[in-house]
Short mmCIF file of C-alpha atoms in Angstrom, two decimals:
data_model
loop_
_atom_site.label_atom_id
_atom_site.label_comp_id
_atom_site.label_asym_id
_atom_site.label_seq_id
_atom_site.Cartn_x
_atom_site.Cartn_y
_atom_site.Cartn_z
CA GLN A 261 0.00 0.00 0.00
CA VAL A 262 1.37 3.36 -1.03
CA GLN A 263 1.47 6.04 1.62
CA LEU A 264 2.65 9.62 1.35
CA VAL A 265 3.09 11.32 4.70
CA GLU A 266 3.62 15.04 4.95
CA SER A 267 5.23 16.76 7.89
CA GLY A 268 6.69 20.12 8.81
CA GLY A 269 3.59 22.29 8.85
CA GLY A 270 2.77 24.66 11.66
CA LEU A 271 2.14 28.21 12.71
CA VAL A 272 4.64 30.79 11.51
CA GLN A 273 4.65 34.58 11.51
CA ALA A 274 4.54 36.48 8.25
CA GLY A 275 7.96 36.59 6.68
CA GLY A 276 9.00 33.34 8.28
CA SER A 277 9.95 30.00 6.76
CA LEU A 278 8.93 26.37 6.95
CA ARG A 279 10.17 23.24 5.25
CA LEU A 280 7.63 20.58 4.43
CA SER A 281 8.64 16.98 3.91
CA CYS A 282 6.83 14.16 2.15
CA ALA A 283 8.00 10.66 2.91
CA ALA A 284 6.78 7.70 0.91
CA SER A 285 6.30 4.10 1.89
CA GLY A 286 5.14 1.21 -0.22
CA ARG A 287 6.53 2.76 -3.36
CA THR A 288 9.84 4.04 -4.66
CA LEU A 289 9.39 7.61 -5.80
CA TYR A 290 12.30 7.95 -8.19
CA ASN A 291 10.04 6.95 -11.09
CA ASP A 292 7.39 9.51 -10.18
CA ARG A 293 6.95 13.16 -10.87
CA MET A 294 6.08 14.73 -7.54
CA GLY A 295 3.90 17.71 -6.73
CA TRP A 296 2.69 19.90 -3.93
CA PHE A 297 -0.80 21.33 -3.84
CA ARG A 298 -2.62 23.37 -1.24
CA GLN A 299 -6.18 24.08 -0.25
CA ALA A 300 -7.34 26.99 1.84
CA PRO A 301 -10.67 26.93 3.68
CA GLY A 302 -13.54 27.59 1.31
CA LYS A 303 -11.31 27.52 -1.76
CA GLU A 304 -10.47 24.97 -4.42
CA GLY A 305 -7.22 23.06 -4.39
CA GLU A 306 -4.35 24.91 -5.99
CA PHE A 307 -1.14 23.71 -7.65
CA VAL A 308 1.96 24.89 -5.83
CA ALA A 309 5.01 23.15 -7.30
CA ALA A 310 6.16 20.05 -9.14
CA ILE A 311 9.47 18.33 -9.75
CA SER A 312 10.49 15.86 -12.41
CA ARG A 313 11.70 12.35 -11.73
CA SER A 314 15.34 13.32 -11.91
CA GLY A 315 14.84 16.61 -10.11
CA SER A 316 16.22 18.56 -13.05
CA THR A 317 12.93 20.25 -13.95
CA LYS A 318 10.82 22.22 -11.50
CA GLY A 319 7.67 24.26 -11.90
CA TYR A 320 5.91 26.70 -9.62
CA SER A 321 2.69 28.62 -9.48
CA ASP A 322 3.06 32.35 -9.97
CA SER A 323 1.92 32.93 -6.40
CA VAL A 324 4.91 31.11 -4.88
CA LYS A 325 7.60 31.55 -7.53
CA GLY A 326 10.74 33.02 -6.01
CA ARG A 327 9.66 32.15 -2.47
CA PHE A 328 9.17 28.37 -2.49
CA THR A 329 11.60 25.68 -3.61
CA ILE A 330 10.74 22.06 -4.33
CA SER A 331 13.42 19.40 -4.10
CA ARG A 332 13.74 15.68 -3.77
CA ASP A 333 16.09 13.12 -2.31
CA ASN A 334 15.41 9.89 -4.13
CA ALA A 335 17.78 8.00 -1.86
CA LYS A 336 15.57 8.95 1.07
CA ASN A 337 12.35 8.56 -0.92
CA THR A 338 11.40 12.03 0.20
CA VAL A 339 10.27 15.28 -1.39
CA TYR A 340 10.59 18.69 0.21
CA LEU A 341 9.01 22.10 -0.09
CA GLN A 342 11.06 24.96 1.33
CA MET A 343 8.77 27.91 1.93
CA ASN A 344 10.28 31.33 2.59
CA SER A 345 8.74 34.77 3.04
CA LEU A 346 5.46 33.21 4.07
CA GLN A 347 2.39 35.40 3.93
CA PRO A 348 -1.14 35.05 5.34
CA GLU A 349 -2.40 34.08 1.89
CA ASP A 350 -0.17 30.99 2.08
CA THR A 351 -2.34 29.63 4.88
CA ALA A 352 -3.68 26.29 3.70
CA ALA A 353 -3.44 22.55 4.03
CA TYR A 354 -0.52 21.38 1.90
CA PHE A 355 -0.65 18.05 0.12
CA CYS A 356 2.07 15.97 -1.44
CA SER A 357 1.24 13.97 -4.55
CA ALA A 358 2.82 11.47 -6.92
CA ASP A 359 2.32 11.26 -10.68
CA THR A 360 3.06 7.68 -11.66
CA GLY A 361 2.22 8.17 -15.32
CA VAL A 362 3.68 10.28 -18.09
CA HIS A 363 2.09 13.68 -17.54
CA SER A 364 3.33 17.19 -17.64
CA THR A 365 0.48 19.42 -16.57
CA THR A 366 -0.36 20.86 -13.17
CA ALA A 367 -3.80 19.28 -13.05
CA GLN A 368 -4.64 17.39 -9.89
CA THR A 369 -5.97 14.56 -12.02
CA ASP A 370 -2.45 13.88 -13.28
CA PHE A 371 -1.39 12.84 -9.79
CA GLU A 372 -2.44 9.42 -8.58
CA TYR A 373 -1.29 9.23 -4.98
CA TRP A 374 -1.94 11.83 -2.30
CA GLY A 375 -0.95 12.38 1.29
CA GLN A 376 -3.27 13.46 4.08
CA GLY A 377 -1.89 16.98 4.20
CA THR A 378 -0.14 19.20 6.69
CA GLN A 379 -1.51 22.53 7.86
CA VAL A 380 0.40 25.76 7.39
CA THR A 381 -0.94 28.82 9.16
CA VAL A 382 0.41 32.33 8.73
CA PRO A 383 -1.63 34.76 10.85
CA SER A 384 -2.33 38.21 9.51
#
């Protein structure tokens, strides 16, 4: 059974940083494109970032570009999201996801496996 487990969320003041981790079990991630999405209360899920299988290609939403960095350590079967200069509008549940197919878009439907999410709160 494939499990993705996120960690690292919490409460941080505006301008602060957090690093989210996504650890996988039951599956080796090095064959998967990985993504991070987020969902704020009352809003639809939103693409945040994605990283290719090798880690050589990364993509970000305009809202986080320049502030967030996605990375992966295939030896540890883990994906990370470094979040800097956090703002209240970044408050959301953050979800890790794995694309096991051959996709290249940011659509949630491209990603087959999902974690349970970790909450990030940046008070205004």
